[in-house]
Short mmCIF file of C-alpha atoms and ligand atoms in Angstrom, two decimals:
data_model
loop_
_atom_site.label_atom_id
_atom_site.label_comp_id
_atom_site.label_asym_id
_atom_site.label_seq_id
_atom_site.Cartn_x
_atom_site.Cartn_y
_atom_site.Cartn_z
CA UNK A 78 -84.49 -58.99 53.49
CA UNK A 79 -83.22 -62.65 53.67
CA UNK A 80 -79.60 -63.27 51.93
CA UNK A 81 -78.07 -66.47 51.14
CA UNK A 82 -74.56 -65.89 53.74
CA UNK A 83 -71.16 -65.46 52.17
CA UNK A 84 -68.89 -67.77 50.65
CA UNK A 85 -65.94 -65.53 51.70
CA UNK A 86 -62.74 -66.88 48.95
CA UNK A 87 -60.19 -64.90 50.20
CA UNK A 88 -59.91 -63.90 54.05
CA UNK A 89 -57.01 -63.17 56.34
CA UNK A 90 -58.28 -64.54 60.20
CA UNK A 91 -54.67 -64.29 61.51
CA UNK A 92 -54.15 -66.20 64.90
CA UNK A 93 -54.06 -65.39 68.70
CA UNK A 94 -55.90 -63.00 70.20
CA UNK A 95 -56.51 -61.08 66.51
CA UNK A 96 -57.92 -64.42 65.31
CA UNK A 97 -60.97 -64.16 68.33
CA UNK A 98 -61.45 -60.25 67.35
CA UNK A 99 -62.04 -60.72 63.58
CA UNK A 100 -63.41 -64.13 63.58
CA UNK A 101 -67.09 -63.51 64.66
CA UNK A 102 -67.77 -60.82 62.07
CA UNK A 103 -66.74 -63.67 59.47
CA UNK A 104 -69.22 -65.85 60.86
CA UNK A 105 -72.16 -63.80 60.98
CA UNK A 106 -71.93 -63.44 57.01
CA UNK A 107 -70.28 -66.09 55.82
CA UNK A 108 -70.88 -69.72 55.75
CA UNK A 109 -67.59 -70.81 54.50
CA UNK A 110 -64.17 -68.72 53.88
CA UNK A 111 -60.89 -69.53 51.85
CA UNK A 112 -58.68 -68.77 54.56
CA UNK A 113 -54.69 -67.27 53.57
CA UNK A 114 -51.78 -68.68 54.52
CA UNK A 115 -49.75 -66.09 55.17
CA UNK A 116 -49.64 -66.19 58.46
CA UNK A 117 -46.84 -66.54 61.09
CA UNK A 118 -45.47 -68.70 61.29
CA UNK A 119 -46.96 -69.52 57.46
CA UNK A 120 -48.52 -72.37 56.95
CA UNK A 121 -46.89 -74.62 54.77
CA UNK A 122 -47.07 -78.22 55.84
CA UNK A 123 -49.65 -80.61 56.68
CA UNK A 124 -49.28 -80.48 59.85
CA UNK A 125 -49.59 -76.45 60.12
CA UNK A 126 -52.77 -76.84 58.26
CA UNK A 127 -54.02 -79.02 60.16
CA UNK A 128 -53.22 -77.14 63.44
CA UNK A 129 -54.57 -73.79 61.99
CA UNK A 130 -57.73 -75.01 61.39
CA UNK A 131 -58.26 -76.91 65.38
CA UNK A 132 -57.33 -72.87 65.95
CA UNK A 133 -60.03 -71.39 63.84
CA UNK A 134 -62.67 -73.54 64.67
CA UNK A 135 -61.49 -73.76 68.65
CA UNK A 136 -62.20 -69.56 67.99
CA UNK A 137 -65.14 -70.03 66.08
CA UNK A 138 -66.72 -71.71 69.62
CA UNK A 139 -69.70 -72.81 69.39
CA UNK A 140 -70.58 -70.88 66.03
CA UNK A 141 -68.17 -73.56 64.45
CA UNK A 142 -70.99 -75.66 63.65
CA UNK A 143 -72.03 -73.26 60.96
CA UNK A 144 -68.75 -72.35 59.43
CA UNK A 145 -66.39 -73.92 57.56
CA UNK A 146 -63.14 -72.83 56.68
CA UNK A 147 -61.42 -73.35 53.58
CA UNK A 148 -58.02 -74.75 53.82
CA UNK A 149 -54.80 -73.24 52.02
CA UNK A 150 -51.00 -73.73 52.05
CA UNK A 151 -48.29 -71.30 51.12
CA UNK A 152 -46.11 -72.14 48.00
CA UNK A 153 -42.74 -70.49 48.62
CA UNK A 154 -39.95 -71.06 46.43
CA UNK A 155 -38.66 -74.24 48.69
CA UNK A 156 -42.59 -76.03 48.27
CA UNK A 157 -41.51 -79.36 46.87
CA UNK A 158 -44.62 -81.21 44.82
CA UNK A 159 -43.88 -84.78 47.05
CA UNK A 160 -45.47 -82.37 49.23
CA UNK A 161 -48.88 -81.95 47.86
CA UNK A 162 -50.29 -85.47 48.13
CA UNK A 163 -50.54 -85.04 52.09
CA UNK A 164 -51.56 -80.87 52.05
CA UNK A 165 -54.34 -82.64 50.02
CA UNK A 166 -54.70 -85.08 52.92
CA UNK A 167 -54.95 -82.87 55.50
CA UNK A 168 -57.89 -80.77 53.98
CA UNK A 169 -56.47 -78.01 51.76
CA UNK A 170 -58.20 -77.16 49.12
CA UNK A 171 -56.09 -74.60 47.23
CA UNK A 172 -52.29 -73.36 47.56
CA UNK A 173 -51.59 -69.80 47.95
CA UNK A 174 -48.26 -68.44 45.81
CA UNK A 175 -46.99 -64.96 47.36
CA UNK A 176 -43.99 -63.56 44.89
CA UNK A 177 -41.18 -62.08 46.57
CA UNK A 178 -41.92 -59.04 48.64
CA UNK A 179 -45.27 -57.41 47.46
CA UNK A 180 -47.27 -57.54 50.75
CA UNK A 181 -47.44 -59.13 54.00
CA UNK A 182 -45.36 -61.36 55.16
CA UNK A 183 -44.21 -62.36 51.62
CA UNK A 184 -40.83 -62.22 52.65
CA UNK A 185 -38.76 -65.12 50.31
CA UNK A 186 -41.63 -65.23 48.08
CA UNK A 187 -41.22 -66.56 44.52
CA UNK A 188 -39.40 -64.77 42.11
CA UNK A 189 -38.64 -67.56 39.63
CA UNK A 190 -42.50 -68.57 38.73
CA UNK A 191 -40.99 -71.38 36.38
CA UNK A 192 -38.90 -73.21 38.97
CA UNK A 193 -42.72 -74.10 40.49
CA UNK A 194 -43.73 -76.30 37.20
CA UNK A 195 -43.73 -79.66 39.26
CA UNK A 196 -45.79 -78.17 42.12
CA UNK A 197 -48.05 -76.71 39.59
CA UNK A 198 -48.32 -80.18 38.12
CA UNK A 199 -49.07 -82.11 41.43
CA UNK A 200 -51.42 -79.15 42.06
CA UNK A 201 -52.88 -79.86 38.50
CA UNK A 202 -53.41 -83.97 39.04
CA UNK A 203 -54.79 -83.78 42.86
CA UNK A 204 -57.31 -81.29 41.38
CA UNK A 205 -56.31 -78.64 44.13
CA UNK A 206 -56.74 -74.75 43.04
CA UNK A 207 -53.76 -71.99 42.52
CA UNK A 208 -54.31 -68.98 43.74
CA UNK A 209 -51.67 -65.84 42.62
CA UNK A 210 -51.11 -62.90 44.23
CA UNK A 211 -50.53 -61.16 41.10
CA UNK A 212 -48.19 -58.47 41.42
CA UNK A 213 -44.43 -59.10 39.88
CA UNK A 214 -42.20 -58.03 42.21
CA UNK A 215 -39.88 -54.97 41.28
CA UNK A 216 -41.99 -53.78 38.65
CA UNK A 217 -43.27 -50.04 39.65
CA UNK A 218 -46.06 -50.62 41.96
CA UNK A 219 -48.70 -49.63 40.09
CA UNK A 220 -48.19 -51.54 37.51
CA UNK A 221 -46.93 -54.85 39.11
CA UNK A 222 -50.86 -56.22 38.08
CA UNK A 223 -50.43 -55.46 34.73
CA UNK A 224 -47.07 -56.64 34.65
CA UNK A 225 -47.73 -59.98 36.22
CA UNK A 226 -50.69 -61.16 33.51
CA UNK A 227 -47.55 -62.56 31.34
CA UNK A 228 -46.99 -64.82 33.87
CA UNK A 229 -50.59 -66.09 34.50
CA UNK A 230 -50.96 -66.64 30.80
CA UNK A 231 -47.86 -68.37 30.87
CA UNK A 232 -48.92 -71.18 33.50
CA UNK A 233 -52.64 -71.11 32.21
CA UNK A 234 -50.96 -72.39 28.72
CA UNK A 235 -48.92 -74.81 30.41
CA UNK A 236 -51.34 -76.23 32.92
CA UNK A 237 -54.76 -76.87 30.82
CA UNK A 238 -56.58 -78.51 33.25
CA UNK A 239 -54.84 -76.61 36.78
CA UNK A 240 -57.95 -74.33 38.07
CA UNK A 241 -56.21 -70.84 38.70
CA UNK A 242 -57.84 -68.07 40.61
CA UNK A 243 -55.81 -64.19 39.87
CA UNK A 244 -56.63 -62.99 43.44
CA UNK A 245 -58.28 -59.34 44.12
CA UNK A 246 -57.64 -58.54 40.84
CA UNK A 247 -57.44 -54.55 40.47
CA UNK A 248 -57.55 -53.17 36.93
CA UNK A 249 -59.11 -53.18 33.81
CA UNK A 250 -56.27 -54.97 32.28
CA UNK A 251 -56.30 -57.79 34.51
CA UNK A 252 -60.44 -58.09 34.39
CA UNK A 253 -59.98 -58.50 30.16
CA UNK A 254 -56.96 -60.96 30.89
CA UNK A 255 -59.11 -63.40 32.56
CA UNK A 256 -61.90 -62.95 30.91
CA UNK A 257 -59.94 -64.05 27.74
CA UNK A 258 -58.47 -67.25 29.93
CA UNK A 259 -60.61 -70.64 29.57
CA UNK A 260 -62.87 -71.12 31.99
CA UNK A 261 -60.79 -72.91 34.77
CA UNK A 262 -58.85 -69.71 35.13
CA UNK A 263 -60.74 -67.23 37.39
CA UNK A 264 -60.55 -64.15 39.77
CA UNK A 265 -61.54 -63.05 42.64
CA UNK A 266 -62.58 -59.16 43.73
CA UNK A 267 -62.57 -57.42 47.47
CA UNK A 268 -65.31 -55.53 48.38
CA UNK A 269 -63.05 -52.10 48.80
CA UNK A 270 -61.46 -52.59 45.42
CA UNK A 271 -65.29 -51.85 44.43
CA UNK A 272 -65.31 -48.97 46.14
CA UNK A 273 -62.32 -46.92 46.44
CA UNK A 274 -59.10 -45.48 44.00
CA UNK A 275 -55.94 -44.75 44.58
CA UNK A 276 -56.95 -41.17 45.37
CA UNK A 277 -59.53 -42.53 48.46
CA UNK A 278 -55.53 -43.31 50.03
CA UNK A 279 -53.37 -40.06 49.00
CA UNK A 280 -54.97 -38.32 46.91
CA UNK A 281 -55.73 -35.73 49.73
CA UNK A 282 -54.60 -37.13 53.33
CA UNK A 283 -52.50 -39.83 53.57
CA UNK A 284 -54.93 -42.63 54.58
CA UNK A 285 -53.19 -45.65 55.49
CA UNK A 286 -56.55 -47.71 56.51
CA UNK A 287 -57.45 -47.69 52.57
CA UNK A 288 -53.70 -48.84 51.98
CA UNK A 289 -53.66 -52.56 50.78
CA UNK A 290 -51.82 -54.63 48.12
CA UNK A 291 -52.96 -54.08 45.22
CA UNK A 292 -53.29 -51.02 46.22
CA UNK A 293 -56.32 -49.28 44.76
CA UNK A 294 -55.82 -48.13 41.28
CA UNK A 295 -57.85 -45.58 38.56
CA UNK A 296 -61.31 -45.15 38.23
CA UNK A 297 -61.65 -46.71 35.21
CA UNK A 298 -59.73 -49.64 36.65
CA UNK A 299 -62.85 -49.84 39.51
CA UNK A 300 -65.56 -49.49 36.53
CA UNK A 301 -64.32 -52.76 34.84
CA UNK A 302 -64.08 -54.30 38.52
CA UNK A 303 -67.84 -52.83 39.05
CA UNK A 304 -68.97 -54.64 35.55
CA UNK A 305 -67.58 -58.12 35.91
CA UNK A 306 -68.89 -58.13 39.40
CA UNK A 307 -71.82 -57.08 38.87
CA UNK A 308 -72.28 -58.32 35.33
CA UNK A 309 -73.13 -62.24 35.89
CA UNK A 310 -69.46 -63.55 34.55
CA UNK A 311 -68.98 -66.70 36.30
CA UNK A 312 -65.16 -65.98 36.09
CA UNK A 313 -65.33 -63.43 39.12
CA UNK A 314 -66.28 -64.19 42.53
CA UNK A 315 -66.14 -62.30 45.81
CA UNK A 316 -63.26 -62.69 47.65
CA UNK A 317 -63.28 -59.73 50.56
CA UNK A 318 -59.25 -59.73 51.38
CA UNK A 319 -60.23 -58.72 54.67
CA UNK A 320 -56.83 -58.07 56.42
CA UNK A 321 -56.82 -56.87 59.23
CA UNK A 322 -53.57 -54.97 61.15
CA UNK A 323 -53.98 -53.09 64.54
CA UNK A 324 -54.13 -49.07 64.64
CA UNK A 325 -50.26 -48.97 65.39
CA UNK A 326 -48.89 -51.19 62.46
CA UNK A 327 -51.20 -48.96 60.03
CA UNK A 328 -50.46 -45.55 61.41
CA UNK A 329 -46.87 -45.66 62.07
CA UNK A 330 -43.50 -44.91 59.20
CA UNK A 331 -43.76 -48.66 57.88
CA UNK A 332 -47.75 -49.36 57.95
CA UNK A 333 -49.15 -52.60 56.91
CA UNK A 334 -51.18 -52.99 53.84
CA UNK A 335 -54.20 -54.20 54.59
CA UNK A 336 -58.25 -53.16 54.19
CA UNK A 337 -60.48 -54.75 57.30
CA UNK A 338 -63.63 -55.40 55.74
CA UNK A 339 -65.12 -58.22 57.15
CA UNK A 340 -67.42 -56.39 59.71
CA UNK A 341 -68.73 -54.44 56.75
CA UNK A 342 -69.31 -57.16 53.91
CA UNK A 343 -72.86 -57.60 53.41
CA UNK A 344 -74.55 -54.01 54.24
CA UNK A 345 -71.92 -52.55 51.74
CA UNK A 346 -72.01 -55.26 48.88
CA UNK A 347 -76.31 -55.46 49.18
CA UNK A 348 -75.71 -50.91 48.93
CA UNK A 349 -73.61 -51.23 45.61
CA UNK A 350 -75.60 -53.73 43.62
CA UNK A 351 -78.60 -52.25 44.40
CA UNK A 352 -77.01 -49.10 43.01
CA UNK A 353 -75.62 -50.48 40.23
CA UNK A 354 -79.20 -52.19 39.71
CA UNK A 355 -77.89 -55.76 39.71
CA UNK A 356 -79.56 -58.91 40.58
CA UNK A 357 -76.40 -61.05 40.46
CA UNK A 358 -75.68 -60.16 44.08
CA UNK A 359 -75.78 -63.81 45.07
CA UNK A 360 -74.40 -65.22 42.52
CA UNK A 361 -71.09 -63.53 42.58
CA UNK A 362 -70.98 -63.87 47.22
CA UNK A 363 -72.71 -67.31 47.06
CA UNK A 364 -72.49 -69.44 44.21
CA UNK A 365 -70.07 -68.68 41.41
CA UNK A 366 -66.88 -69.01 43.91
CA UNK A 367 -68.54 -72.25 45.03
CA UNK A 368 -68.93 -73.72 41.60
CA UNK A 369 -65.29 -72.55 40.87
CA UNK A 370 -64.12 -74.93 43.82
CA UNK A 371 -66.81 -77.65 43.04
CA UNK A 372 -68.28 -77.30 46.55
CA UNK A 373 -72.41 -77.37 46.99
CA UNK A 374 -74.38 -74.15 47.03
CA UNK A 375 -74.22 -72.77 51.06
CA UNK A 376 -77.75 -73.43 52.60
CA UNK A 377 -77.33 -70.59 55.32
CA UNK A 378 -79.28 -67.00 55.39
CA UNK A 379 -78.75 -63.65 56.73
CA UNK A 380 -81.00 -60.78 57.27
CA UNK A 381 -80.58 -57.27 56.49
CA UNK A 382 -82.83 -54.72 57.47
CA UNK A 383 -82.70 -51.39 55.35
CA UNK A 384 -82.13 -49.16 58.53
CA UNK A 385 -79.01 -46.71 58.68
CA UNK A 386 -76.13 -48.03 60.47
CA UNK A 387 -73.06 -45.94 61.50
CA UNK A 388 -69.95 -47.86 60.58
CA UNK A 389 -67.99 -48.05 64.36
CA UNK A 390 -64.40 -46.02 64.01
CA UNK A 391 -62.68 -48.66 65.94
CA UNK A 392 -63.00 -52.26 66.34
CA UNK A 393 -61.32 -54.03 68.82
CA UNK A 394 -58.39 -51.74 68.20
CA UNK A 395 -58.90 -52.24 64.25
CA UNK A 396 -60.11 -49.63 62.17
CA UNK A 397 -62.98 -51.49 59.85
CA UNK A 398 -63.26 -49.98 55.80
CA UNK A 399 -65.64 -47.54 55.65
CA UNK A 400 -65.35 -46.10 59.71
CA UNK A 401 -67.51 -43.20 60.47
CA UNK A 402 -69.77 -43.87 57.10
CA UNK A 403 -73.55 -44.02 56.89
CA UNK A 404 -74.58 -47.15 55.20
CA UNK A 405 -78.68 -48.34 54.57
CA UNK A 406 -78.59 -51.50 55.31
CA UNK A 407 -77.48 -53.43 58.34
CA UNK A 408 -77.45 -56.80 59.45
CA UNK A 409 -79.85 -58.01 61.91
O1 DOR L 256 -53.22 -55.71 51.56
C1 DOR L 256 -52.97 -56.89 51.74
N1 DOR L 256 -52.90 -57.40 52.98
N2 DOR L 256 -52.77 -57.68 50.67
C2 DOR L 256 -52.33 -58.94 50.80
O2 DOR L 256 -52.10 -59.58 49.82
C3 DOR L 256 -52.06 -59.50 52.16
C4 DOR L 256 -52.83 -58.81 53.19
C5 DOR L 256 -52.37 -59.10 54.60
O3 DOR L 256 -52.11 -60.27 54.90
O4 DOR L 256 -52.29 -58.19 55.42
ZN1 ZN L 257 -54.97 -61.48 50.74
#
């Protein structure tokens, strides 16, 4: 079966040698991806921007022609709005603001969300897109979600006309929350957040490859992400949150979060709305996160083929989301 690819609006590629591993299982789903800027060094200037994308598409090879990657900066607590005008400039499309501490390389992230007001302004008038990672940091962990929602309502009341995307949203709480937001307030959802709880990472084993921030929460939490996926809402489009982190930095005393699911994407989304018996399938991979940025509907196709296909335990020295399963559909 032929499926419009991917519009992938949230993705960690990473750079190096990691950046060649991941980057071709991007491109053989997705036509376009928001890409994080969390790397490191982060990318913060236009300059970095700039640079980071020569590296993705000097990866990308000769598949570059039909990918494009989505610009972002990172807003740390020392991003200064006479800054915006060029990030615009140079390509980016949305900024990226990581509070202090709640996942990778977040390091001397924001803690005072208010001192950010004029960046969120120049944001606002160049018309470029805020994306929140929304935990609040040194709140207990599973609640930091919940816990942030104060301070998305806060901005969303301030900034009117600012389109804000709540990133890989995780609960129930935070799916009503936007929901209740005007329209230019939106979220994304990963693909494992659609599949697995926080018991699918301890609640047997310890399994550090389904550890990720958010991390994973109740199963009523993953019903309300199911529905407003699944549902037709406009508000929520796929973001996978692929991230990926070798063997070692997962399975070691301090492991990485992180869920690799870009190799994994389309068999596994295609399996759960047919399950579910949804036909918004495209809609939320292909068109709503598109209309959310204001960019034209992808023109690209893959094909699946409903065949079983054993999900590799290693990649490249990554461990993809969902190793060692059976799936029914893979890509051709
Ligand atoms: O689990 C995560 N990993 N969540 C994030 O927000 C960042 C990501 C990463 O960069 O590894
Ligand atoms: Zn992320």
């Amino acid at each position: 079966m032929r499926l419009r690819k991917f519009d992938d609006m949230h993705l960690h590629l990473r750079q190096g040698e990691m950046l060649k591993l991941v980057l071709p299982y991007t491109l053989s789903q997705c036509a376009r991806a928001l890409v994080m800027p969390n790397t490191s060094p982060a990318v913060l200037t236009a300059s970095d921007l700039t640079n980071y994308r020569s590296e993705i598409l000097q990866a990308a090879g000769s598949a570059k022609a039909g990918f494009e990657p989505l610009m972002t900066f990172k807003i740390t607590p020392a991003c200064d709005s006479s800054s915006i005008a060029s990030l615009k400039s140079a390509g980016a499309i949305a900024g990226k603001l990581y509070p202090d501490g709640v996942t990778t390389n977040s390091e001397g992230g924001v803690r005072d969300f208010r001192a950010l007001f004029p960046v969120y302004e120049a944001m606002q008038e160049a018309g470029l897109v805020l994306c929140l990672h929304g935990e609040l940091p040194g709140a207990f962990s599973l609640d930091r979600e919940e816990k942030f929602l104060e301070v998305l309502q806060e901005i969303a009341a301030r900034f009117t006309r600012l389109k804000i995307v709540l990133e890989h949203v995780t609960t129930a709480a935070a799916v009503a929350c936007v929901s209740a937001l005007p329209a230019n307030v939106a979220a994304t959802i990963t693909l494992h957040h659609l599949y697995i709880t926080l018991d699918d990472l301890l609640g047997d084993k310890l399994n550090p490859h389904n550890f990720c921030k958010p991390v994973a929460k109740r199963p009523e939490d993953r019903e309300a992400l199911i529905k407003a996926a699944t549902s037709g809402s406009a508000k929520f489009f796929f973001g996978s949150d692929s991230a990926p982190h070798s063997i070692e930095a997962k399975e070691c005393a301090c492991g990485a979060a992180g869920v690799y699911s870009a190799p994994v994407l389309a068999p596994l989304l295609k399996q759960l709305f047919d399950d579910v018996g949804s036909d918004q399938l495209e809609n939320f991979v292909s068109r709503f996160g598109a209309d959310f940025y204001g960019l034209p509907v992808n023109q690209d196709f893959i094909e699946l083929k409903e065949e079983e296909w054993l999900v590799p335990e290693v990649l490249d020295g990554i461990k993809p989301f969902m190793a060692g399963s059976r799936l029914r559909w893979r890509l051709v």
